[in-house]
Coordinates of C-alpha atoms in Angstrom, one line a residue:
M1 CA -15.6 -0.3 -2.6
A2 CA -18.5 0.0 -5.0
K3 CA -18.6 2.7 -7.6
S4 CA -21.4 4.4 -5.7
M5 CA -19.4 4.7 -2.5
S6 CA -19.5 8.3 -1.1
E7 CA -16.4 10.2 -0.1
E8 CA -17.4 9.6 3.5
Q9 CA -17.7 5.9 3.0
K10 CA -14.2 5.9 1.2
E11 CA -12.8 7.7 4.2
V12 CA -14.2 5.2 6.6
F13 CA -13.0 2.3 4.4
F14 CA -9.4 3.6 4.2
K15 CA -9.3 4.4 8.0
E16 CA -10.6 0.9 8.9
K17 CA -8.1 -0.8 6.7
L18 CA -5.2 1.2 8.0
D19 CA -6.2 0.5 11.6
E20 CA -6.4 -3.2 10.9
I21 CA -3.0 -3.1 9.1
F22 CA -1.4 -1.5 12.1
T23 CA -2.3 -4.5 14.2
E24 CA 0.9 -5.9 12.6
N25 CA 3.8 -4.8 14.8
E26 CA 6.4 -4.6 12.0
I27 CA 4.5 -1.9 10.1
R28 CA 6.1 1.5 10.0
F29 CA 3.9 3.3 7.5
A30 CA 0.8 2.4 5.5
G31 CA -0.9 4.6 3.0
F32 CA -3.3 4.6 0.0
I33 CA -1.8 6.4 -3.0
D34 CA -3.8 7.6 -6.0
P35 CA -2.7 7.0 -9.7
D36 CA -1.0 10.5 -9.7
G37 CA 1.1 9.6 -6.7
N38 CA -0.9 11.7 -4.1
L39 CA -1.4 10.3 -0.6
I40 CA -5.1 9.8 -0.1
K41 CA -4.9 8.5 3.5
G42 CA -1.9 7.3 5.5
K43 CA -0.8 6.4 8.9
I44 CA 2.6 6.1 10.5
R45 CA 3.5 4.2 13.7
K46 CA 3.7 6.6 16.6
D47 CA 7.4 5.9 17.5
I48 CA 8.7 6.3 13.9
I49 CA 10.7 9.1 12.6
P50 CA 10.5 9.0 8.8
F51 CA 13.8 8.6 6.8
E52 CA 12.6 11.2 4.3
N53 CA 11.1 14.7 4.5
D54 CA 7.7 15.5 3.1
E55 CA 8.9 16.4 -0.4
E56 CA 11.0 13.2 -0.7
Q57 CA 8.0 11.2 0.4
R58 CA 5.9 12.8 -2.3
K59 CA 8.6 11.8 -4.8
I60 CA 8.5 8.2 -3.6
F61 CA 4.7 8.2 -4.0
R62 CA 4.9 9.6 -7.5
E63 CA 7.6 7.1 -8.5
L64 CA 5.5 4.2 -7.1
A65 CA 2.5 5.3 -9.1
I66 CA 4.6 5.3 -12.3
R67 CA 6.1 1.9 -11.6
V68 CA 2.7 0.4 -10.9
A69 CA 1.3 1.9 -14.1
T70 CA 4.3 0.5 -16.1
R71 CA 3.8 -3.0 -14.7
V72 CA 0.3 -3.1 -16.1
K73 CA 1.7 -3.3 -19.6
F74 CA 2.7 -6.9 -18.9
D75 CA -0.6 -8.1 -17.4
Y76 CA -1.7 -9.6 -20.7
S77 CA 1.2 -12.1 -20.7
M78 CA 2.1 -12.6 -17.0
G79 CA -1.1 -11.8 -15.2
R80 CA -1.7 -9.0 -12.8
V81 CA 0.7 -8.0 -10.0
K82 CA -0.5 -9.1 -6.6
Y83 CA 2.1 -7.2 -4.7
S84 CA 5.7 -6.0 -5.1
A85 CA 8.3 -5.9 -2.3
S86 CA 11.8 -4.4 -1.9
R87 CA 14.0 -5.4 1.0
R88 CA 16.3 -2.5 1.8
E89 CA 18.9 -2.2 4.6
K90 CA 16.6 0.0 6.8
L91 CA 13.1 -1.1 5.8
V92 CA 11.0 -3.2 3.5
M93 CA 8.7 -1.5 1.0
M94 CA 5.6 -3.3 -0.3
S95 CA 3.0 -2.1 -2.8
F96 CA -0.4 -3.7 -3.4
P97 CA -2.1 -2.3 -6.6
L98 CA -5.8 -2.0 -6.4
K99 CA -7.9 -0.7 -9.4
K100 CA -7.8 3.0 -8.6
V101 CA -5.3 3.1 -5.7
I102 CA -2.1 1.6 -4.5
L103 CA -1.5 0.5 -0.9
L104 CA 2.1 1.3 0.1
I105 CA 3.5 -0.4 3.2
T106 CA 6.8 0.1 4.9
A107 CA 7.9 -2.3 7.5
E108 CA 10.9 -3.2 9.7
P109 CA 13.8 -4.7 7.7
N110 CA 13.6 -8.1 9.4
V111 CA 9.9 -8.7 8.5
N112 CA 8.9 -12.0 6.8
I113 CA 7.7 -10.5 3.5
D114 CA 5.5 -13.4 2.3
R115 CA 3.8 -13.7 5.7
L116 CA 3.1 -10.0 5.9
A117 CA 1.9 -9.9 2.2
Y118 CA -0.5 -12.7 2.9
K119 CA -1.8 -10.9 6.1
I120 CA -2.3 -7.6 4.1
I121 CA -4.2 -9.4 1.4
Q122 CA -6.4 -11.0 4.0
I123 CA -7.0 -7.6 5.5
L124 CA -7.9 -6.1 2.2
G125 CA -10.1 -9.1 1.6
K126 CA -13.0 -8.8 -0.7
E127 CA -12.1 -5.3 -1.8
W128 CA -8.7 -6.4 -2.9
S129 CA -10.0 -9.2 -5.1
E130 CA -12.8 -7.0 -6.5
F131 CA -10.4 -4.2 -7.3
F132 CA -7.7 -6.2 -8.8
G133 CA -8.8 -9.7 -9.6
K134 CA -8.3 -13.0 -7.8

């Protein structure tokens, strides 16, 4: 996503990536979050009933944005975060920080985290490495 990308091109980019991510059967939700914790574009699997209401989801997005911003403080010594994952009883949450946005994924609790992370990174492809380094 070059700096000169129009809003329409960004919309197409986010939609295409979400559609491709949803080829993975274990995905429950995928969404791009801005640095302030606002959902830019998201998609939920049709048969899913969210565990949280809209306000709780907004809190999760804001908290995620804060955590990602906090982790950047250690990039100088440990390198950049490629992704983070939490395995909970009812789902797995994964975040993939890009330069200006965060991709948040929730998946079924039995998912193989490393396999899914590798697949997501492949889907994000060139944009992911351009945004966030190789």
